[in-house]
Tab-separated table of C-alpha atoms in Angstrom:
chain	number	residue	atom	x	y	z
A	1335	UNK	CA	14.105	-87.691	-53.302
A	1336	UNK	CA	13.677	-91.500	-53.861
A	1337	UNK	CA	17.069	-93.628	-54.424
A	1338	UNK	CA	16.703	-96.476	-57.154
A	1339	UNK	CA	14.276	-99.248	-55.836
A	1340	UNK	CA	12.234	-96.786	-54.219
A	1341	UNK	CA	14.250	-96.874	-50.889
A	1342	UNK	CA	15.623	-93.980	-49.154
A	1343	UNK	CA	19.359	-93.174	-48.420
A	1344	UNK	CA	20.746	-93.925	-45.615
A	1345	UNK	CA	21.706	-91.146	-43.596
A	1346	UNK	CA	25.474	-91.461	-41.015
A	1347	UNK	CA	25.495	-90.013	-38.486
A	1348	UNK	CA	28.217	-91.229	-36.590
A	1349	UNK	CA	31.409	-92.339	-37.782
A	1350	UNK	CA	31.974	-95.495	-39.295
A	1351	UNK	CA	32.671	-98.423	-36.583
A	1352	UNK	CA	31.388	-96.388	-33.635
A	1353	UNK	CA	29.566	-98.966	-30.907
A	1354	UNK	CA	25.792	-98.025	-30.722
A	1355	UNK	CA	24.800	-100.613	-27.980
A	1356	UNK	CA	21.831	-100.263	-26.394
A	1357	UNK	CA	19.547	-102.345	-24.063
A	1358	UNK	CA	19.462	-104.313	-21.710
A	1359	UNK	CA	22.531	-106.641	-22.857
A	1360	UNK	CA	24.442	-102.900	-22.766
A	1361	UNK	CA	23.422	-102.558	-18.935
A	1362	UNK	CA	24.431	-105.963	-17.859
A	1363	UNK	CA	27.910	-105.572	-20.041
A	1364	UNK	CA	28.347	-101.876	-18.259
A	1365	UNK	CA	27.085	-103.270	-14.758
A	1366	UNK	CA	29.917	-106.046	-15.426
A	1367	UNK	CA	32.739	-103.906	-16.436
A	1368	UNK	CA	31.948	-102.337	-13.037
A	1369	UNK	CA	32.557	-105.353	-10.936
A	1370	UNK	CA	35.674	-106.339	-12.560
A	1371	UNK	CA	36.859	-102.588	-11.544
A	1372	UNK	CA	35.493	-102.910	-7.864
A	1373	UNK	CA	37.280	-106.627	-7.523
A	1374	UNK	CA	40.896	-104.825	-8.304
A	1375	UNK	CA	40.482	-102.621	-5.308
A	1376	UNK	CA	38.154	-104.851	-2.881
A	1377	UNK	CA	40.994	-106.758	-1.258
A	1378	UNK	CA	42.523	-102.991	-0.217
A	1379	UNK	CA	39.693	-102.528	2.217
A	1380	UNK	CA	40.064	-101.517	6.052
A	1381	UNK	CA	42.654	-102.343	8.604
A	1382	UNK	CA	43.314	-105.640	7.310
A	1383	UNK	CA	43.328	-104.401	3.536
A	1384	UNK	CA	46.249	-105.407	1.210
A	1385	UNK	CA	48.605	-102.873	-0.640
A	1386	UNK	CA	48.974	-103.342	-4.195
A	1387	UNK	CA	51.650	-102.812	-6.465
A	1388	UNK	CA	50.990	-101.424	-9.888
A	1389	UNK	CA	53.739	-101.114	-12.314
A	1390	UNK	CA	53.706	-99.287	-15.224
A	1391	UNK	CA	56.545	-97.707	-18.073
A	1392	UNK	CA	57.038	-95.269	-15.330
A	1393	UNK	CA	57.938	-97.212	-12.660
A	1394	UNK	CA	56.792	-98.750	-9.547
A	1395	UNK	CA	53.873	-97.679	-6.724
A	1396	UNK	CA	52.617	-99.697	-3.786
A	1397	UNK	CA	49.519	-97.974	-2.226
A	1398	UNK	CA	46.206	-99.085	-1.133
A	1399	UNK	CA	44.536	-95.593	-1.718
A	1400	UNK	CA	41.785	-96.269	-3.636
A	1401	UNK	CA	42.242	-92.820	-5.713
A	1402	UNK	CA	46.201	-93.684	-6.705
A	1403	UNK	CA	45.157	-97.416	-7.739
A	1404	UNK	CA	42.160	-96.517	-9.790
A	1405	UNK	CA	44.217	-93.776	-11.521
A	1406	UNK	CA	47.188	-96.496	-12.123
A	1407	UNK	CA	44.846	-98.827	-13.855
A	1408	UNK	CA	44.238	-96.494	-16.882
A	1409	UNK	CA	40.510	-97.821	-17.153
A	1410	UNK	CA	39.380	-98.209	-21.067
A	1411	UNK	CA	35.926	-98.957	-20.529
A	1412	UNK	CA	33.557	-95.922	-20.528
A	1413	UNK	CA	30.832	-97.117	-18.130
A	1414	UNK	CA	33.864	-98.196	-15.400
A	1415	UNK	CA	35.225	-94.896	-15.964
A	1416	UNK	CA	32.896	-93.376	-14.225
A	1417	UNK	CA	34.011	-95.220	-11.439
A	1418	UNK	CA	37.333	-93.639	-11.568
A	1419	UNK	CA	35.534	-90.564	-12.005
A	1420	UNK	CA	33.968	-91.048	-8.315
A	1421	UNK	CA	37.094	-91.964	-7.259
A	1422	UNK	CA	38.638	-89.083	-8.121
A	1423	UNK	CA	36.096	-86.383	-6.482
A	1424	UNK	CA	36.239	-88.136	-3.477
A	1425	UNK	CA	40.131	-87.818	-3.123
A	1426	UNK	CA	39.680	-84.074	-3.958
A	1427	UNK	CA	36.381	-83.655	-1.818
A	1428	UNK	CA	37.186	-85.641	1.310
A	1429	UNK	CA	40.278	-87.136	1.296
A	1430	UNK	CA	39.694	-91.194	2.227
A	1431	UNK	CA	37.001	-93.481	1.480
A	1432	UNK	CA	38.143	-93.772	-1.964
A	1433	UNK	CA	37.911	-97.171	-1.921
A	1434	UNK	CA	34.672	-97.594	0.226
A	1435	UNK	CA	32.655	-94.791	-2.808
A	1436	UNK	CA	33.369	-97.618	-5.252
A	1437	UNK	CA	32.445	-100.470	-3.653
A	1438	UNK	CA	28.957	-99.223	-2.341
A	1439	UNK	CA	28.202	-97.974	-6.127
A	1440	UNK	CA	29.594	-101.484	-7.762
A	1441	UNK	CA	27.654	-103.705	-4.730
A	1442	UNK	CA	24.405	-100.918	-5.992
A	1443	UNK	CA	24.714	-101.914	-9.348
A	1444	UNK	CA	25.321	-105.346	-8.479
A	1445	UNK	CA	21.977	-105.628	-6.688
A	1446	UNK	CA	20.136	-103.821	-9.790
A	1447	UNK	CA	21.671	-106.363	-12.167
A	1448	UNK	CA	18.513	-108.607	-11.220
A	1449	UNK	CA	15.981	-105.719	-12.027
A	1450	UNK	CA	17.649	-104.799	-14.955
A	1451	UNK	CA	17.231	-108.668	-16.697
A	1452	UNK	CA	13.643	-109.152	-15.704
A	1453	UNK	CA	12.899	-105.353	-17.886
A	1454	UNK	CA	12.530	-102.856	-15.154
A	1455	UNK	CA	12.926	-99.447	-16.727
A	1456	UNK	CA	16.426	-97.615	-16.007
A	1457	UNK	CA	14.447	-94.633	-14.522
A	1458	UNK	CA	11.884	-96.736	-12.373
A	1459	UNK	CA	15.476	-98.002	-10.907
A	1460	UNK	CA	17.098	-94.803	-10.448
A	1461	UNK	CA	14.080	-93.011	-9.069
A	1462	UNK	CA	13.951	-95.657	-5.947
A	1463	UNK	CA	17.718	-95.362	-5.784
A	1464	UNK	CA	17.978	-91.689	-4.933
A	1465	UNK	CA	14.822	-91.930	-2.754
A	1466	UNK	CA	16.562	-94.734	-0.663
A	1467	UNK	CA	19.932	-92.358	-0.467
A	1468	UNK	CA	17.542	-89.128	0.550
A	1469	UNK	CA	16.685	-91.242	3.504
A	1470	UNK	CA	19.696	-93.142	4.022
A	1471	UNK	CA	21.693	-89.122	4.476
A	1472	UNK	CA	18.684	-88.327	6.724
A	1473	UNK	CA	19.353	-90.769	8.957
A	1474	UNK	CA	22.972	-91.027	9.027
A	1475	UNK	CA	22.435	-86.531	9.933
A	1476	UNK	CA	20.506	-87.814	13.081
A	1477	UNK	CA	23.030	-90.861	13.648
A	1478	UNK	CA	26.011	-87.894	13.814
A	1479	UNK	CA	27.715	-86.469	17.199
A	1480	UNK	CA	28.595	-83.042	17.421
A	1481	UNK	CA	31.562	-81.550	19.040
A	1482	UNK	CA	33.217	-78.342	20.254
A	1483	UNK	CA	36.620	-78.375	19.386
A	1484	UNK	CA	37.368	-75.748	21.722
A	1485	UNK	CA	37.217	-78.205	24.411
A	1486	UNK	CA	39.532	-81.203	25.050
A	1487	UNK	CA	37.234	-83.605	23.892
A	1488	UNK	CA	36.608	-81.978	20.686
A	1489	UNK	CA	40.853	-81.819	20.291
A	1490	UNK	CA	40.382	-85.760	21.209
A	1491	UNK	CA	37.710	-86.682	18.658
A	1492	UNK	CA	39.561	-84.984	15.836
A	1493	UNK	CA	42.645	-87.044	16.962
A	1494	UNK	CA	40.392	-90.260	16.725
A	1495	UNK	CA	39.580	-89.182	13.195
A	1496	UNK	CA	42.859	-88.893	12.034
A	1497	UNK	CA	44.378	-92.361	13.813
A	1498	UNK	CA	40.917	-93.541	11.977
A	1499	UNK	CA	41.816	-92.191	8.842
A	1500	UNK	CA	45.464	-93.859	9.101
A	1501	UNK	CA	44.770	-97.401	10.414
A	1502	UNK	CA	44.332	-99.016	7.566
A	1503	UNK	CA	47.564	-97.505	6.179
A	1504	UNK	CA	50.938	-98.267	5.922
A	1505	UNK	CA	51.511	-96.299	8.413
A	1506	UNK	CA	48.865	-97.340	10.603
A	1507	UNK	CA	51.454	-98.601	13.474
A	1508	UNK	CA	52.870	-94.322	13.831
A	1509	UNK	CA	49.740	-92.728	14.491
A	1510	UNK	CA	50.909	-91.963	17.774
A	1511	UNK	CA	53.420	-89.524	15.834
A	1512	UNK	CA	51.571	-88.497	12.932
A	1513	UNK	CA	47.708	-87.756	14.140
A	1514	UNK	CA	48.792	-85.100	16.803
A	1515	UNK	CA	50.948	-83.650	13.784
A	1516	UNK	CA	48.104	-83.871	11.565
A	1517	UNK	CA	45.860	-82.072	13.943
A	1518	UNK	CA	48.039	-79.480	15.070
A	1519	UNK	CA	48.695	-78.641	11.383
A	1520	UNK	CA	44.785	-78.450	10.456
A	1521	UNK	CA	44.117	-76.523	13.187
A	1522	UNK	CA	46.474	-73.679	12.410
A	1523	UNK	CA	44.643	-73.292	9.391
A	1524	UNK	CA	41.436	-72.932	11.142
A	1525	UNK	CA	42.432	-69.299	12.110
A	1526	UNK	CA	41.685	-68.275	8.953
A	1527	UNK	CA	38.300	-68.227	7.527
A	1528	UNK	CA	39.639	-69.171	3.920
A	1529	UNK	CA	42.853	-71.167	5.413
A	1530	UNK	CA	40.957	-74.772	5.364
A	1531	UNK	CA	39.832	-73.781	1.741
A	1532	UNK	CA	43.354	-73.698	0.655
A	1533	UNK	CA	44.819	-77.402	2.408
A	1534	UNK	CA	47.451	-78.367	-0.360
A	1535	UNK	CA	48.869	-74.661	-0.496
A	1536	UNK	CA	48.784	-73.751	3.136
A	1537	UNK	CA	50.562	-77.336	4.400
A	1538	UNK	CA	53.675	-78.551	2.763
A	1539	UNK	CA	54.565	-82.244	2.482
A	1540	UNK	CA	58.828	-82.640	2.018
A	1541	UNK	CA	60.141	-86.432	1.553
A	1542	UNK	CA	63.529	-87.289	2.740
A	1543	UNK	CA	64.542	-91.265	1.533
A	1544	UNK	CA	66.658	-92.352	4.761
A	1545	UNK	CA	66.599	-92.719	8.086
A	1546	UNK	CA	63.500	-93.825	10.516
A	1547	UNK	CA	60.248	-93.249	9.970
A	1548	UNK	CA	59.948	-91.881	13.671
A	1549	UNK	CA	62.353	-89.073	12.609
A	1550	UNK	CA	59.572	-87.263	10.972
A	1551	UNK	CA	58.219	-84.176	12.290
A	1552	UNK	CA	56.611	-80.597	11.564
A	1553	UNK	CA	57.566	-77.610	11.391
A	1554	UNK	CA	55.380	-74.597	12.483
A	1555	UNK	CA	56.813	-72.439	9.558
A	1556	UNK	CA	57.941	-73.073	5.850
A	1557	UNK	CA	61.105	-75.755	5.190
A	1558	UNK	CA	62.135	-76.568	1.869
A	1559	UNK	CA	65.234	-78.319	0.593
A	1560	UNK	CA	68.431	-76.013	-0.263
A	1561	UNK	CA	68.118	-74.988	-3.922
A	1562	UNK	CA	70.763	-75.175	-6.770
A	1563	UNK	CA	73.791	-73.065	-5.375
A	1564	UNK	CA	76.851	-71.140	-6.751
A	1565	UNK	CA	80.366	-70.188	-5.701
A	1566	UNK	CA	80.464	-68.210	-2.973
A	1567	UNK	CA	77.253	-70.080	-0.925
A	1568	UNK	CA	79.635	-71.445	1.753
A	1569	UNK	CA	80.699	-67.994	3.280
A	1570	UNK	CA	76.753	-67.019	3.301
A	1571	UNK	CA	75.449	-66.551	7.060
A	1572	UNK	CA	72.866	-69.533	7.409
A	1573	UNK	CA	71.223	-68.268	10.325
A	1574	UNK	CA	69.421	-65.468	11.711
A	1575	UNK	CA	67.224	-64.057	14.234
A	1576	UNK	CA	64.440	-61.432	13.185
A	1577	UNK	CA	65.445	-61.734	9.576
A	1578	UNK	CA	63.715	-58.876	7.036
A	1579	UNK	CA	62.464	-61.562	3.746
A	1580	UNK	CA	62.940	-60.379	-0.064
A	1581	UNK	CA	61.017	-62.358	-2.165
A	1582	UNK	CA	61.560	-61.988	-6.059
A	1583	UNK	CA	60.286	-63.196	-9.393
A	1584	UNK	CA	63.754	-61.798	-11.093
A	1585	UNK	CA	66.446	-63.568	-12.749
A	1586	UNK	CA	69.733	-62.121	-10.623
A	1587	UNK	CA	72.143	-63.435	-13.563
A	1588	UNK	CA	74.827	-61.510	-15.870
A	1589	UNK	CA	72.928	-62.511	-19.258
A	1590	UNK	CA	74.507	-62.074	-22.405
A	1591	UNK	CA	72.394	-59.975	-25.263
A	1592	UNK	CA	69.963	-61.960	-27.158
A	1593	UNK	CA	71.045	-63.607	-30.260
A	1594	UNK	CA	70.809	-61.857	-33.428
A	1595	UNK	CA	70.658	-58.494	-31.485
A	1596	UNK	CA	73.238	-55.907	-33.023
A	1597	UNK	CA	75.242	-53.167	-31.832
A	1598	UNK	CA	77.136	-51.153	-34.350
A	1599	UNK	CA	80.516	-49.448	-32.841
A	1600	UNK	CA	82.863	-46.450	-34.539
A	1601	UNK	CA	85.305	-47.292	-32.004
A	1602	UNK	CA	86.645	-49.689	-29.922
A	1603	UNK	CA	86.686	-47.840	-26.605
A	1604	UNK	CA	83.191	-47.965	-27.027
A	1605	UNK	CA	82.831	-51.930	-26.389
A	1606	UNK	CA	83.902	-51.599	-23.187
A	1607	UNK	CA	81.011	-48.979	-22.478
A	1608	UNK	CA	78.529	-51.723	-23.934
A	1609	UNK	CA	80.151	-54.169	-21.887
A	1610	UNK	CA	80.063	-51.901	-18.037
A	1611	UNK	CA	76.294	-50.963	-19.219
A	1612	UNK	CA	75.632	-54.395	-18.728
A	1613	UNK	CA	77.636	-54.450	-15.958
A	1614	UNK	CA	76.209	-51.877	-14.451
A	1615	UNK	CA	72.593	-53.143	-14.903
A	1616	UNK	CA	73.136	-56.399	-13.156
A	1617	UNK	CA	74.878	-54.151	-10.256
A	1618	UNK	CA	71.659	-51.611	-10.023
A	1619	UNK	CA	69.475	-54.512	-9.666
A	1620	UNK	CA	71.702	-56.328	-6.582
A	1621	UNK	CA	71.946	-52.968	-4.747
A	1622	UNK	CA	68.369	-52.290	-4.533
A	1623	UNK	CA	68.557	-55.468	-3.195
A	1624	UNK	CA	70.735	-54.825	-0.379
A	1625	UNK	CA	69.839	-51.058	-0.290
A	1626	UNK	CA	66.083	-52.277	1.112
A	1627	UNK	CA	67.502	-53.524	4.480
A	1628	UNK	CA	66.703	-57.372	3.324
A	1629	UNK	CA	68.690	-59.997	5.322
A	1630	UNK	CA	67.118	-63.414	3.273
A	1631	UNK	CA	66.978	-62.655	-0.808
A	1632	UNK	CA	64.785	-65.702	-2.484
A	1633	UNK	CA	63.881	-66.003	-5.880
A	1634	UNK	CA	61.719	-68.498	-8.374
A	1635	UNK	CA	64.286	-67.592	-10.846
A	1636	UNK	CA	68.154	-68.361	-10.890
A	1637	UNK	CA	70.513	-66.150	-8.847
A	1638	UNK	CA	74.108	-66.872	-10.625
A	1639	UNK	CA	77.198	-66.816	-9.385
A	1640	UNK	CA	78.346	-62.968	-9.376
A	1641	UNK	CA	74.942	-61.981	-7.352
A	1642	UNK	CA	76.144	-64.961	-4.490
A	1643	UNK	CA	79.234	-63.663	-3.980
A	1644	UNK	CA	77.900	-59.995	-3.737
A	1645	UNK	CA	75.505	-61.051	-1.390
A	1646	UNK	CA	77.634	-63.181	0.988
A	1647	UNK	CA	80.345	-60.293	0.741
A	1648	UNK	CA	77.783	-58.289	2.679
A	1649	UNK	CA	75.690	-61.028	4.953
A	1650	UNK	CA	73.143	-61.428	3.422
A	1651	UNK	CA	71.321	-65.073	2.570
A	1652	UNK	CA	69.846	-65.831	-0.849
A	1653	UNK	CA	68.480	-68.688	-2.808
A	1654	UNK	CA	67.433	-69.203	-6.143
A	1655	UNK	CA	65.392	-71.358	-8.272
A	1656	UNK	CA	63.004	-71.526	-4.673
A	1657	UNK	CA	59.477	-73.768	-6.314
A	1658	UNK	CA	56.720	-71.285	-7.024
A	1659	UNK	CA	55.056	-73.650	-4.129
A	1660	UNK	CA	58.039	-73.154	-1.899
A	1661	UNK	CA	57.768	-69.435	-2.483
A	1662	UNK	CA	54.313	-68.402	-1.812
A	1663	UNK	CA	54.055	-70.811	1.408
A	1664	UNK	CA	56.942	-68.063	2.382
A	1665	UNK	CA	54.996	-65.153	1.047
A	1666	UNK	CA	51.615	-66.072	3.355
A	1667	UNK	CA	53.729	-67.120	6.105
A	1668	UNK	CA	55.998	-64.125	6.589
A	1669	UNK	CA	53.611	-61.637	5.290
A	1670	UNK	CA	56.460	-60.640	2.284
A	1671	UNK	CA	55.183	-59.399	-1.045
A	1672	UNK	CA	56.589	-61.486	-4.154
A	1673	UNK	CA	58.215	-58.684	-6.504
A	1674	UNK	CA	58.330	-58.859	-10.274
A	1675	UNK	CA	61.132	-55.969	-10.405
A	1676	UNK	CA	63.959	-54.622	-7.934
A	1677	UNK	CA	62.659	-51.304	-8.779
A	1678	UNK	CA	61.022	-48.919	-6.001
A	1679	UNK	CA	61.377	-51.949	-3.255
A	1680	UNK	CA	60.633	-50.699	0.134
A	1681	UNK	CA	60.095	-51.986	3.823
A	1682	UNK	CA	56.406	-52.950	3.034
A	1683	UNK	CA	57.096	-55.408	0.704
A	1684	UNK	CA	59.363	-57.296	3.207
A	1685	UNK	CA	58.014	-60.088	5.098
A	1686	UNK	CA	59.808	-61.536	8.503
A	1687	UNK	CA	59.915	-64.238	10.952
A	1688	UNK	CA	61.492	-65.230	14.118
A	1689	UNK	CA	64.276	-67.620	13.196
A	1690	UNK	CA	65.687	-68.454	10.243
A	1691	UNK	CA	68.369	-71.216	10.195
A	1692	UNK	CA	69.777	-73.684	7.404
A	1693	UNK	CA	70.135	-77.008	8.919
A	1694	UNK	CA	70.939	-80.631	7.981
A	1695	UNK	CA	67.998	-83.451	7.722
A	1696	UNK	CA	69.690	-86.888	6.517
A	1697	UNK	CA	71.074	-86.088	3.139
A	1698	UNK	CA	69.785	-82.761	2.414
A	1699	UNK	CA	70.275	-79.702	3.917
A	1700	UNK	CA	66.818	-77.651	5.191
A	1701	UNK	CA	65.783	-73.858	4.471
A	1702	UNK	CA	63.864	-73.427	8.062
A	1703	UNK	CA	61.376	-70.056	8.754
A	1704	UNK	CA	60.074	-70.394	11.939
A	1705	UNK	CA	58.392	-68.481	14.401
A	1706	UNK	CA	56.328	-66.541	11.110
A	1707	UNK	CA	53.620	-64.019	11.934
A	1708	UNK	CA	51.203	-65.627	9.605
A	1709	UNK	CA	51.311	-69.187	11.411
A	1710	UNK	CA	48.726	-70.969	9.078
A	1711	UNK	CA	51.175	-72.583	7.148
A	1712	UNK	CA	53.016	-75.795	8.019
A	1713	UNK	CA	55.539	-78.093	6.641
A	1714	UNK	CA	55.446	-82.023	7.261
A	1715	UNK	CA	58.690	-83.396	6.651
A	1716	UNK	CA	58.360	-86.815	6.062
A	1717	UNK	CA	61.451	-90.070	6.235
A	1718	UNK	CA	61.674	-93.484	5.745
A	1719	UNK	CA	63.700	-96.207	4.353
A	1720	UNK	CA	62.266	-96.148	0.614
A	1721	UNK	CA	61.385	-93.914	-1.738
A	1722	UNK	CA	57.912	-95.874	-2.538
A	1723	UNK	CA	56.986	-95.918	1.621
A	1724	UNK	CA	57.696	-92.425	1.705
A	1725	UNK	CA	55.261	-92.020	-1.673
A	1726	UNK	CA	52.690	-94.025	0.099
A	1727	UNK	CA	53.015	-92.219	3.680
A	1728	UNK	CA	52.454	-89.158	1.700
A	1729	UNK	CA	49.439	-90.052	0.471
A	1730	UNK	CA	48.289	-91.190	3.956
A	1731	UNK	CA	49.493	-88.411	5.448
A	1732	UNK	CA	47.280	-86.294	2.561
A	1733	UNK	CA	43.880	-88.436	3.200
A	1734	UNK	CA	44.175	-87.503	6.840
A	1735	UNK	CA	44.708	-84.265	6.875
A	1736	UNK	CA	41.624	-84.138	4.228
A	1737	UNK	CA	39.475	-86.464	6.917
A	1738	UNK	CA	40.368	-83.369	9.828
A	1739	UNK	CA	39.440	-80.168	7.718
A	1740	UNK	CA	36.230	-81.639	6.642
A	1741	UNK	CA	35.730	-83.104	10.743
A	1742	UNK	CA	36.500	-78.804	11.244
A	1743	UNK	CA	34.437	-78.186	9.080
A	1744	UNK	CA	31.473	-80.169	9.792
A	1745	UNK	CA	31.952	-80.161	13.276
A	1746	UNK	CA	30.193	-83.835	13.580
A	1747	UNK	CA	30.952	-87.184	13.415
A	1748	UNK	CA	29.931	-90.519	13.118
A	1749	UNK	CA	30.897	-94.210	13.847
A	1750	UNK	CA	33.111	-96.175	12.050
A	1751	UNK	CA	34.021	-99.709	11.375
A	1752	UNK	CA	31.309	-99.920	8.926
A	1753	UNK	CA	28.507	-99.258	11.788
A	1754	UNK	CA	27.269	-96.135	10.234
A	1755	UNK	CA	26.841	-98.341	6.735
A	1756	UNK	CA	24.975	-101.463	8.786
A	1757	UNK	CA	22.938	-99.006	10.495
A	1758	UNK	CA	21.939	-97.456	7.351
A	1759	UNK	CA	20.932	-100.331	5.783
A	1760	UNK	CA	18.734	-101.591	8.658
A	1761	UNK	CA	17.037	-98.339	8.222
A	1762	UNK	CA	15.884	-98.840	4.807
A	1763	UNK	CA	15.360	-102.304	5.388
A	1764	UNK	CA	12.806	-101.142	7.907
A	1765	UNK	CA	11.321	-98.639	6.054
């Protein structure tokens, strides 16, 4: 139907004040927005790359990890959020380069911007683009150097790719320490066919603020810090030898009844009875405890102050409110079976190791298994003077063990130092 005038209505749809650019002048602006990103994180490049420090309502973070900067800047602009975006998958994918991903799509763009203002179509671009980087993978597959890591030069290259991945960071002067660490960590996980698969569950990263740096080390095992404890924790034993594990999901806690819930008595004798019922249940549930022949009780959920002393009367060690982390690293590393109820618990379920000790690391005090059956997992304790080095040597620590599972995985390498990159480009130069 015709509006008055004869012209038609206009038809929305898109809500009012939303940006419709388009064009070239939409390119150029995203291609720009790009740049600005890429110059934020240039300077953080290589050995002799700069840390920055980002601070937000949160607090304070010095890194020069690509990924952690990027994600710090809280990018508006759609088109340079992309950049974030590749960012991000390389952090999750490989580990390091972070940086490197976004510079080498910015320095693309860059080079397009000329195209792009003399009318080149967007897909006559593109096209060329992913031809170039179908060639540019080809060659840098034929450039790569395969090793064995059953030998001692395979052990030695995937050394030199974890000092590689930690020169340029700020912990760049300890690979000496940390890269044999790093490797002997990955390579536990090799074992297992799925153990590479699962990195961030298998290896555990535990920051202690204090001491030196050099005071770092691994532990073949599981070590986490000593959890929230009750009366009655000082006469526990805190160390044995062959322990049998009990890992629970179960509050061990005298609870009162839930509010509003009503119990209607004829006499008062029978208060008592409500009273030892609950009593009793709290009892039934710490016998079956002991009853199963377990030496170490943990549990994600709080074990109060009555359950302590019942289980340090008789020998036994136990810790609640254990991080569901914490707690499965155990349950894969000793073989024990996490239960949801201290009904029906026998031997099966229990999980062991060789040693099991409570000991004192700077400030805190340590919950070390050692010795486990399972011995994929590992646990990287990590010190240093401040709480943002330790931050940032975690996050080194993270990119290189990334860098080795995907060098065990691949089995190949190839030059760094930006030789692989020059290479590259002479190749396509050439072609």
């Amino acid at each position: 139907m015709m509006g008055p005038m004869g012209m038609r209505p206009g038809i929305i749809l898109l809500r009012e004040g939303t940006d419709t650019s388009q064009g070239k002048a939409q390119l150029i602006s995203n291609i720009n927005a790009c740049q600005a990103v890429a110059d934020a994180v240039r300077t953080t490049l290589g050995p002799r790359g700069m840390d920055k420090l980002v601070a937000n309502g949160r607090g304070v973070t010095i890194s020069n990890d690509g990924a952690t900067i990027m994600k710090l800047l809280e990018v508006e602009h759609p088109a340079a959020k992309t950049l974030v975006d590749i960012s991000m998958s390389q952090d999750a994918e490989v580990g390091d380069g972070t940086t490197s991903v976004v510079l080498l799509a910015v320095e693309i763009l860059k080079q397009m911007k000329p195209f792009v203002e003399e009318g080149v179509h967007p897909q006559i671009i593109i096209r060329n683009i992913r031809s170039a980087a179908t060639i540019a993978v080809k060659k840098v597959r034929d450039l790569a150097v395969f090793f064995d890591i059953s030998t001692p030069e395979g052990e030695d290259m995937l050394l030199k790719t974890a000092s590689t991945a930690l020169n340029s960071k700020l912990i760049a002067s300890h690979q000496d320490l940390f890269a044999p660490m790093i490797v002997d960590a990955v390579k536990s996980l090799s074992a297992d066919v799925d153990g590479l698969d699962d990195l961030r569950g298998m290896i555990g990263i535990k920051k202690i603020p204090g001491g030196d740096v050099r005071q770092s080390f691994l532990v073949k095992g599981v070590a986490f810090k000593k959890t929230f404890s009750y009366a009655g924790f000082e006469q526990m034993t805190k160390q044995f030898a062959d322990p049998k594990i009990l890992l629970l999901n179960v509050e061990l806690e005298l609870k009162n009844e839930k509010e509003n819930a009503e119990v209607r008595i004829e006499d008062p004798s029978q208060y008592q009875s409500i009273v030892d019922a609950e009593w009793q249940v709290i009892y039934d549930k710490l016998d079956s405890c002991v009853d199963c022949g377990a030496n170490i009780v943990l549990s994600k959920l709080p074990i109060g102050d009555l359950a302590t002393q019942y289980f340090a009367d008789r020998g036994l060690f136990c810790a609640g409110r254990v991080e569901d982390g914490d707690l499965k690293r155990v349950a894969k590393a000793t073989g024990a079976t996490i239960q949801t109820s201290t009904n029906g618990i026998f031997e099966g379920v229990l999980g062991t190791c060789v040693k099991f000790e409570e000991k004192q690391v700077g400030d805190e005090r340590f919950n070390l298994f050692t010795g486990c059956p399972n011995d994929l997992t590992s646990t990287m304790v990590l010190r240093g003077g401040s709480e943002q080095f330790i931050a940032e040597s975690e996050r080194s620590i993270h990119d290189a063990l990334m860098v080795v599972k995907r060098s065990l995985k691949s089995r190949s390498v190839v030059a760094g130092g930006g030789a692989v990159e020059l290479e590259g480009a002479k190749h396509l130069r050439e072609h």
